[in-house]
Amino acid sequence: MVSVNRVVWRFGIPALLLAYVGYLVWGYTQQTDGGRTAIIRQHLSNLEAMDHVDGLILGGSNAVFSLSASQLDELSGMTWYNASLMNEGYTDPNYRGFVTRVAETVDPDAISLVVYSTVSPLRAHEFDRRKNFKGDVTGHLPLSIKPSRSALDYFIQSAFEGGVSKSKDYPLPTRDGDIDFSHVDCGDLPAEGQFFEWEDVTLSAQTIAIQTAFLESMFPKAKVVIVLPSEYYSRPEDLENRKQLVDSLFDQVTHDFGDIATIDASRVSLVEQSPYPIFEYVCDSRHHANQIGRAFRTQDLFARLDPS
């Protein structure tokens, strides 16, 4: 018995520790970013090549899929660029870092309109998730003593979905920063009956106010338009719940603007976009439009903009 215990302590436990460390390293190397690194590089390269930019679209995947800088060019006669990112950089500091790089690439004083479109205020617990996420702007997680995914998760992903990566690949943006729908597979549509989520109004408003102050500091001559994006809801009660949240949220945001001395409220507009009228306008999520839905939402946004 003594010799068995000695073997276990001398060889068994070190072997298990070595295997665990190997698993952690292997899991770290299996991370993919779905093309996000290349997309960021393409955005910055596109902006460097542009003579000037009048308007910027910022935000998360709702703006990636559902707003078109090219269409706004045609509608407004201005030059627009869509610098939104999938997952909005995963955290607010991550995305602010990217926006800072955008402001360093363009002439920030030449930007007259900034549209910031975020779905976070309409998602329960989203701000907590963004606050607690440990990865970088592409979603890449650092090496840790705790695995980010279980071995069972890897097995299921490999056995039934053809690989161990959960990251969906996204195409490089066009020269206007828009997503190229010719390289997008909307895949299985979401269930029609998706329901409304209620985020904490106070937390949402505080975060919007902080983001607004940041955007005004980055683009000192721009009007900032805070946009709550179009979504599709099949139940009338969900639309009513959303209306109640938005009314409360906008009231709280307006109040919070007064608590941040650096915010010039005269430069800020709060906009809620129209819901998608039919299910056939969405791609793979109720806030991701397909190409037809993008045209609808961009037109709706333009009708709400005041370029003066």
Tab-separated table of C-alpha atoms in Angstrom:
chain	number	residue	atom	x	y	z
A	1	MET	CA	0.000	0.000	0.000
A	2	VAL	CA	2.836	2.376	0.849
A	3	SER	CA	4.481	1.732	-2.514
A	4	VAL	CA	1.192	2.297	-4.354
A	5	ASN	CA	0.676	5.635	-2.623
A	6	ARG	CA	4.233	6.589	-3.444
A	7	VAL	CA	3.688	5.776	-7.134
A	8	VAL	CA	0.466	7.788	-7.172
A	9	TRP	CA	2.100	10.859	-5.634
A	10	ARG	CA	5.286	10.549	-7.652
A	11	PHE	CA	3.825	9.736	-11.064
A	12	GLY	CA	0.015	9.760	-11.079
A	13	ILE	CA	-0.698	13.244	-9.772
A	14	PRO	CA	2.079	14.926	-11.828
A	15	ALA	CA	0.728	13.118	-14.899
A	16	LEU	CA	-2.790	14.413	-14.212
A	17	LEU	CA	-1.492	17.948	-13.674
A	18	LEU	CA	0.507	17.763	-16.891
A	19	ALA	CA	-2.554	16.496	-18.777
A	20	TYR	CA	-4.682	19.308	-17.334
A	21	VAL	CA	-2.130	21.956	-18.302
A	22	GLY	CA	-1.948	20.410	-21.763
A	23	TYR	CA	-5.745	20.604	-22.035
A	24	LEU	CA	-5.710	24.274	-21.024
A	25	VAL	CA	-3.039	25.099	-23.605
A	26	TRP	CA	-4.833	23.087	-26.299
A	27	GLY	CA	-8.144	24.840	-25.549
A	28	TYR	CA	-6.388	28.210	-25.731
A	29	THR	CA	-4.946	27.392	-29.158
A	30	GLN	CA	-8.345	26.243	-30.474
A	31	GLN	CA	-9.894	29.687	-30.123
A	32	THR	CA	-10.859	31.389	-33.371
A	33	ASP	CA	-12.158	34.922	-33.800
A	34	GLY	CA	-14.481	34.391	-36.756
A	35	GLY	CA	-12.444	36.773	-38.875
A	36	ARG	CA	-12.722	39.649	-36.388
A	37	THR	CA	-9.003	40.510	-36.423
A	38	ALA	CA	-8.999	40.730	-40.223
A	39	ILE	CA	-12.225	42.770	-40.141
A	40	ILE	CA	-10.712	45.339	-37.769
A	41	ARG	CA	-7.632	45.644	-39.959
A	42	GLN	CA	-9.833	46.081	-43.039
A	43	HIS	CA	-11.878	48.804	-41.339
A	44	LEU	CA	-8.754	50.791	-40.486
A	45	SER	CA	-7.312	50.241	-43.967
A	46	ASN	CA	-10.576	51.402	-45.570
A	47	LEU	CA	-10.657	54.536	-43.430
A	48	GLU	CA	-7.041	55.384	-44.226
A	49	ALA	CA	-7.894	55.227	-47.940
A	50	MET	CA	-10.902	57.568	-47.703
A	51	ASP	CA	-10.508	61.261	-48.531
A	52	HIS	CA	-13.002	62.269	-45.855
A	53	VAL	CA	-15.810	60.880	-43.718
A	54	ASP	CA	-18.889	62.889	-42.697
A	55	GLY	CA	-20.828	60.288	-40.757
A	56	LEU	CA	-19.930	57.217	-38.721
A	57	ILE	CA	-22.055	54.207	-37.802
A	58	LEU	CA	-20.890	52.659	-34.539
A	59	GLY	CA	-22.221	49.839	-32.391
A	60	GLY	CA	-22.569	46.088	-32.386
A	61	SER	CA	-23.857	43.305	-34.595
A	62	ASN	CA	-27.248	44.971	-34.976
A	63	ALA	CA	-25.493	47.741	-36.922
A	64	VAL	CA	-23.159	45.333	-38.735
A	65	PHE	CA	-26.107	43.444	-40.210
A	66	SER	CA	-28.802	46.060	-40.265
A	67	LEU	CA	-27.400	49.467	-41.237
A	68	SER	CA	-25.780	50.434	-44.533
A	69	ALA	CA	-23.289	53.269	-44.905
A	70	SER	CA	-23.561	52.934	-48.680
A	71	GLN	CA	-27.327	53.452	-48.559
A	72	LEU	CA	-26.936	56.446	-46.234
A	73	ASP	CA	-24.463	57.905	-48.752
A	74	GLU	CA	-27.154	57.807	-51.408
A	75	LEU	CA	-29.927	59.090	-49.159
A	76	SER	CA	-28.020	61.920	-47.479
A	77	GLY	CA	-25.403	63.039	-49.979
A	78	MET	CA	-22.837	62.664	-47.183
A	79	THR	CA	-19.967	60.192	-46.943
A	80	TRP	CA	-20.646	57.520	-44.347
A	81	TYR	CA	-18.608	54.659	-42.906
A	82	ASN	CA	-19.904	51.688	-40.926
A	83	ALA	CA	-17.364	51.007	-38.143
A	84	SER	CA	-19.596	48.728	-36.075
A	85	LEU	CA	-18.184	45.435	-34.765
A	86	MET	CA	-19.664	42.063	-33.965
A	87	ASN	CA	-20.446	41.794	-30.234
A	88	GLU	CA	-19.535	45.484	-29.979
A	89	GLY	CA	-16.003	44.433	-29.022
A	90	TYR	CA	-17.358	42.222	-26.187
A	91	THR	CA	-16.722	44.928	-23.550
A	92	ASP	CA	-17.121	48.693	-23.452
A	93	PRO	CA	-13.376	49.336	-22.905
A	94	ASN	CA	-12.558	47.036	-25.840
A	95	TYR	CA	-14.892	48.885	-28.157
A	96	ARG	CA	-13.772	52.298	-26.954
A	97	GLY	CA	-10.231	51.260	-27.775
A	98	PHE	CA	-11.313	50.437	-31.329
A	99	VAL	CA	-13.254	53.703	-31.694
A	100	THR	CA	-10.167	55.570	-30.479
A	101	ARG	CA	-8.199	53.962	-33.297
A	102	VAL	CA	-10.923	55.010	-35.746
A	103	ALA	CA	-10.749	58.608	-34.485
A	104	GLU	CA	-6.970	58.560	-34.913
A	105	THR	CA	-7.342	57.305	-38.493
A	106	VAL	CA	-9.882	59.872	-39.712
A	107	ASP	CA	-10.108	63.615	-39.157
A	108	PRO	CA	-12.334	63.634	-36.046
A	109	ASP	CA	-13.229	67.310	-36.511
A	110	ALA	CA	-14.688	66.482	-39.932
A	111	ILE	CA	-17.225	64.008	-38.525
A	112	SER	CA	-20.595	65.757	-38.333
A	113	LEU	CA	-22.818	62.800	-37.380
A	114	VAL	CA	-22.129	59.738	-35.220
A	115	VAL	CA	-24.801	57.055	-35.031
A	116	TYR	CA	-24.242	54.745	-32.068
A	117	SER	CA	-26.598	51.764	-32.290
A	118	THR	CA	-26.585	49.322	-29.381
A	119	VAL	CA	-28.876	46.481	-28.387
A	120	SER	CA	-27.426	46.134	-24.871
A	121	PRO	CA	-30.127	48.263	-23.168
A	122	LEU	CA	-32.727	45.823	-24.480
A	123	ARG	CA	-31.049	42.638	-23.201
A	124	ALA	CA	-31.389	41.384	-19.649
A	125	HIS	CA	-28.029	41.063	-17.844
A	126	GLU	CA	-26.085	42.191	-20.933
A	127	PHE	CA	-24.174	44.878	-19.069
A	128	ASP	CA	-23.084	42.366	-16.427
A	129	ARG	CA	-21.864	40.017	-19.165
A	130	ARG	CA	-19.908	42.800	-20.837
A	131	LYS	CA	-18.440	43.934	-17.523
A	132	ASN	CA	-17.297	40.421	-16.569
A	133	PHE	CA	-15.934	39.281	-19.933
A	134	LYS	CA	-12.145	38.766	-19.778
A	135	GLY	CA	-11.277	38.574	-23.474
A	136	ASP	CA	-10.088	41.110	-26.031
A	137	VAL	CA	-11.930	42.990	-28.780
A	138	THR	CA	-12.007	39.854	-30.967
A	139	GLY	CA	-13.378	37.645	-28.187
A	140	HIS	CA	-10.066	35.864	-27.625
A	141	LEU	CA	-9.757	34.755	-23.990
A	142	PRO	CA	-6.434	34.753	-22.106
A	143	LEU	CA	-4.830	31.544	-20.903
A	144	SER	CA	-6.296	30.726	-17.498
A	145	ILE	CA	-6.140	28.020	-14.832
A	146	LYS	CA	-9.829	27.418	-15.499
A	147	PRO	CA	-10.907	26.123	-18.930
A	148	SER	CA	-13.315	28.333	-20.845
A	149	ARG	CA	-15.155	25.257	-22.174
A	150	SER	CA	-15.641	21.758	-20.882
A	151	ALA	CA	-14.259	18.660	-22.608
A	152	LEU	CA	-17.861	17.509	-23.142
A	153	ASP	CA	-18.642	20.778	-24.929
A	154	TYR	CA	-15.676	20.256	-27.252
A	155	PHE	CA	-16.775	16.666	-27.912
A	156	ILE	CA	-20.349	17.629	-28.773
A	157	GLN	CA	-19.180	20.456	-31.016
A	158	SER	CA	-16.756	18.156	-32.833
A	159	ALA	CA	-19.089	15.156	-33.130
A	160	PHE	CA	-22.262	16.929	-34.216
A	161	GLU	CA	-21.196	20.275	-35.707
A	162	GLY	CA	-18.014	19.361	-37.558
A	163	GLY	CA	-15.385	21.131	-35.449
A	164	VAL	CA	-14.421	22.404	-32.026
A	165	SER	CA	-14.854	26.124	-32.755
A	166	LYS	CA	-18.059	27.936	-31.854
A	167	SER	CA	-17.110	31.091	-33.738
A	168	LYS	CA	-18.996	31.877	-36.931
A	169	ASP	CA	-16.895	33.293	-39.758
A	170	TYR	CA	-17.857	36.745	-41.019
A	171	PRO	CA	-16.773	38.339	-44.323
A	172	LEU	CA	-14.507	41.341	-44.665
A	173	PRO	CA	-16.394	44.643	-44.822
A	174	THR	CA	-16.933	46.455	-48.093
A	175	ARG	CA	-15.152	49.755	-48.737
A	176	ASP	CA	-17.999	51.531	-46.878
A	177	GLY	CA	-17.621	49.199	-43.903
A	178	ASP	CA	-20.885	47.365	-44.639
A	179	ILE	CA	-21.263	43.625	-44.304
A	180	ASP	CA	-21.174	41.838	-47.660
A	181	PHE	CA	-24.391	39.810	-47.788
A	182	SER	CA	-23.163	37.884	-50.818
A	183	HIS	CA	-20.906	36.065	-48.348
A	184	VAL	CA	-23.413	35.725	-45.504
A	185	ASP	CA	-25.445	32.599	-44.796
A	186	CYS	CA	-28.335	33.578	-42.558
A	187	GLY	CA	-28.726	29.902	-41.706
A	188	ASP	CA	-31.657	28.803	-39.585
A	189	LEU	CA	-33.968	31.673	-38.749
A	190	PRO	CA	-34.797	32.257	-35.089
A	191	ALA	CA	-38.134	31.150	-33.735
A	192	GLU	CA	-40.871	33.693	-34.459
A	193	GLY	CA	-42.044	33.760	-30.856
A	194	GLN	CA	-38.946	35.289	-29.278
A	195	PHE	CA	-39.869	37.469	-26.345
A	196	PHE	CA	-38.883	40.838	-24.976
A	197	GLU	CA	-36.144	41.115	-22.343
A	198	TRP	CA	-36.141	43.819	-19.667
A	199	GLU	CA	-32.802	45.307	-18.675
A	200	ASP	CA	-32.268	47.457	-15.585
A	201	VAL	CA	-33.178	50.992	-16.667
A	202	THR	CA	-30.812	52.753	-14.257
A	203	LEU	CA	-27.832	50.668	-15.341
A	204	SER	CA	-28.685	51.059	-19.024
A	205	ALA	CA	-29.054	54.820	-18.736
A	206	GLN	CA	-25.786	55.251	-16.854
A	207	THR	CA	-23.914	53.243	-19.459
A	208	ILE	CA	-25.464	55.173	-22.348
A	209	ALA	CA	-24.512	58.459	-20.678
A	210	ILE	CA	-20.905	57.322	-20.237
A	211	GLN	CA	-20.736	56.164	-23.859
A	212	THR	CA	-22.197	59.470	-25.014
A	213	ALA	CA	-19.576	61.460	-23.119
A	214	PHE	CA	-16.864	59.300	-24.685
A	215	LEU	CA	-18.196	59.749	-28.222
A	216	GLU	CA	-18.483	63.512	-27.811
A	217	SER	CA	-14.879	63.627	-26.631
A	218	MET	CA	-13.698	61.580	-29.636
A	219	PHE	CA	-15.650	63.580	-32.227
A	220	PRO	CA	-15.868	67.120	-30.808
A	221	LYS	CA	-17.919	68.649	-33.630
A	222	ALA	CA	-20.311	65.783	-34.275
A	223	LYS	CA	-23.935	65.360	-33.395
A	224	VAL	CA	-24.310	62.033	-31.567
A	225	VAL	CA	-27.405	59.924	-32.251
A	226	ILE	CA	-28.043	57.153	-29.711
A	227	VAL	CA	-30.106	54.483	-31.458
A	228	LEU	CA	-32.106	51.584	-30.049
A	229	PRO	CA	-32.305	49.260	-33.055
A	230	SER	CA	-35.160	47.626	-34.890
A	231	GLU	CA	-36.111	44.144	-33.749
A	232	TYR	CA	-38.816	41.671	-34.674
A	233	TYR	CA	-41.445	40.630	-32.126
A	234	SER	CA	-44.398	38.413	-32.906
A	235	ARG	CA	-46.433	39.240	-29.787
A	236	PRO	CA	-48.151	42.613	-29.256
A	237	GLU	CA	-47.367	42.505	-25.529
A	238	ASP	CA	-43.637	42.422	-26.311
A	239	LEU	CA	-43.918	45.607	-28.319
A	240	GLU	CA	-45.797	47.245	-25.456
A	241	ASN	CA	-43.174	46.118	-22.941
A	242	ARG	CA	-40.441	47.518	-25.155
A	243	LYS	CA	-42.270	50.840	-25.437
A	244	GLN	CA	-42.516	51.091	-21.636
A	245	LEU	CA	-38.811	50.353	-21.217
A	246	VAL	CA	-37.744	52.819	-23.913
A	247	ASP	CA	-39.900	55.609	-22.455
A	248	SER	CA	-38.423	55.012	-18.990
A	249	LEU	CA	-34.911	54.623	-20.378
A	250	PHE	CA	-34.949	57.835	-22.384
A	251	ASP	CA	-36.301	59.772	-19.399
A	252	GLN	CA	-33.518	58.385	-17.199
A	253	VAL	CA	-30.824	59.003	-19.827
A	254	THR	CA	-31.901	62.633	-20.185
A	255	HIS	CA	-31.679	63.005	-16.405
A	256	ASP	CA	-28.237	61.328	-16.288
A	257	PHE	CA	-26.876	63.657	-18.962
A	258	GLY	CA	-27.187	66.454	-16.427
A	259	ASP	CA	-24.912	64.594	-14.005
A	260	ILE	CA	-21.980	64.444	-16.451
A	261	ALA	CA	-20.467	67.886	-16.900
A	262	THR	CA	-18.694	66.998	-20.144
A	263	ILE	CA	-21.887	66.080	-22.010
A	264	ASP	CA	-23.329	68.714	-24.325
A	265	ALA	CA	-26.943	67.541	-24.443
A	266	SER	CA	-27.698	69.857	-27.370
A	267	ARG	CA	-25.510	67.611	-29.532
A	268	VAL	CA	-27.319	64.385	-28.585
A	269	SER	CA	-30.463	62.762	-29.963
A	270	LEU	CA	-32.161	59.620	-28.624
A	271	VAL	CA	-33.822	57.508	-31.302
A	272	GLU	CA	-35.869	54.327	-31.182
A	273	GLN	CA	-36.190	52.675	-34.577
A	274	SER	CA	-39.343	51.064	-35.908
A	275	PRO	CA	-39.705	47.303	-35.360
A	276	TYR	CA	-39.319	45.015	-38.330
A	277	PRO	CA	-42.869	44.598	-39.617
A	278	ILE	CA	-42.441	41.025	-40.880
A	279	PHE	CA	-40.377	38.036	-39.879
A	280	GLU	CA	-38.884	37.764	-43.368
A	281	TYR	CA	-36.771	40.877	-42.737
A	282	VAL	CA	-34.461	39.173	-40.212
A	283	CYS	CA	-31.386	37.020	-40.739
A	284	ASP	CA	-30.195	34.804	-37.869
A	285	SER	CA	-31.460	36.850	-34.924
A	286	ARG	CA	-34.384	39.154	-34.241
A	287	HIS	CA	-32.052	42.197	-34.266
A	288	HIS	CA	-29.997	41.063	-37.307
A	289	ALA	CA	-31.572	42.097	-40.586
A	290	ASN	CA	-31.103	40.344	-43.901
A	291	GLN	CA	-30.388	42.434	-46.990
A	292	ILE	CA	-34.035	43.455	-47.423
A	293	GLY	CA	-34.407	44.242	-43.732
A	294	ARG	CA	-31.228	46.319	-43.825
A	295	ALA	CA	-32.690	48.524	-46.552
A	296	PHE	CA	-35.847	48.972	-44.452
A	297	ARG	CA	-33.979	49.842	-41.273
A	298	THR	CA	-31.493	52.207	-42.953
A	299	GLN	CA	-34.343	54.103	-44.604
A	300	ASP	CA	-36.119	54.287	-41.236
A	301	LEU	CA	-32.969	55.639	-39.585
A	302	PHE	CA	-32.423	58.269	-42.283
A	303	ALA	CA	-35.973	59.549	-41.779
A	304	ARG	CA	-35.124	60.137	-38.106
A	305	LEU	CA	-31.781	61.903	-38.622
A	306	ASP	CA	-31.404	65.653	-38.379
A	307	PRO	CA	-28.124	66.533	-40.111
A	308	SER	CA	-28.390	70.226	-39.190
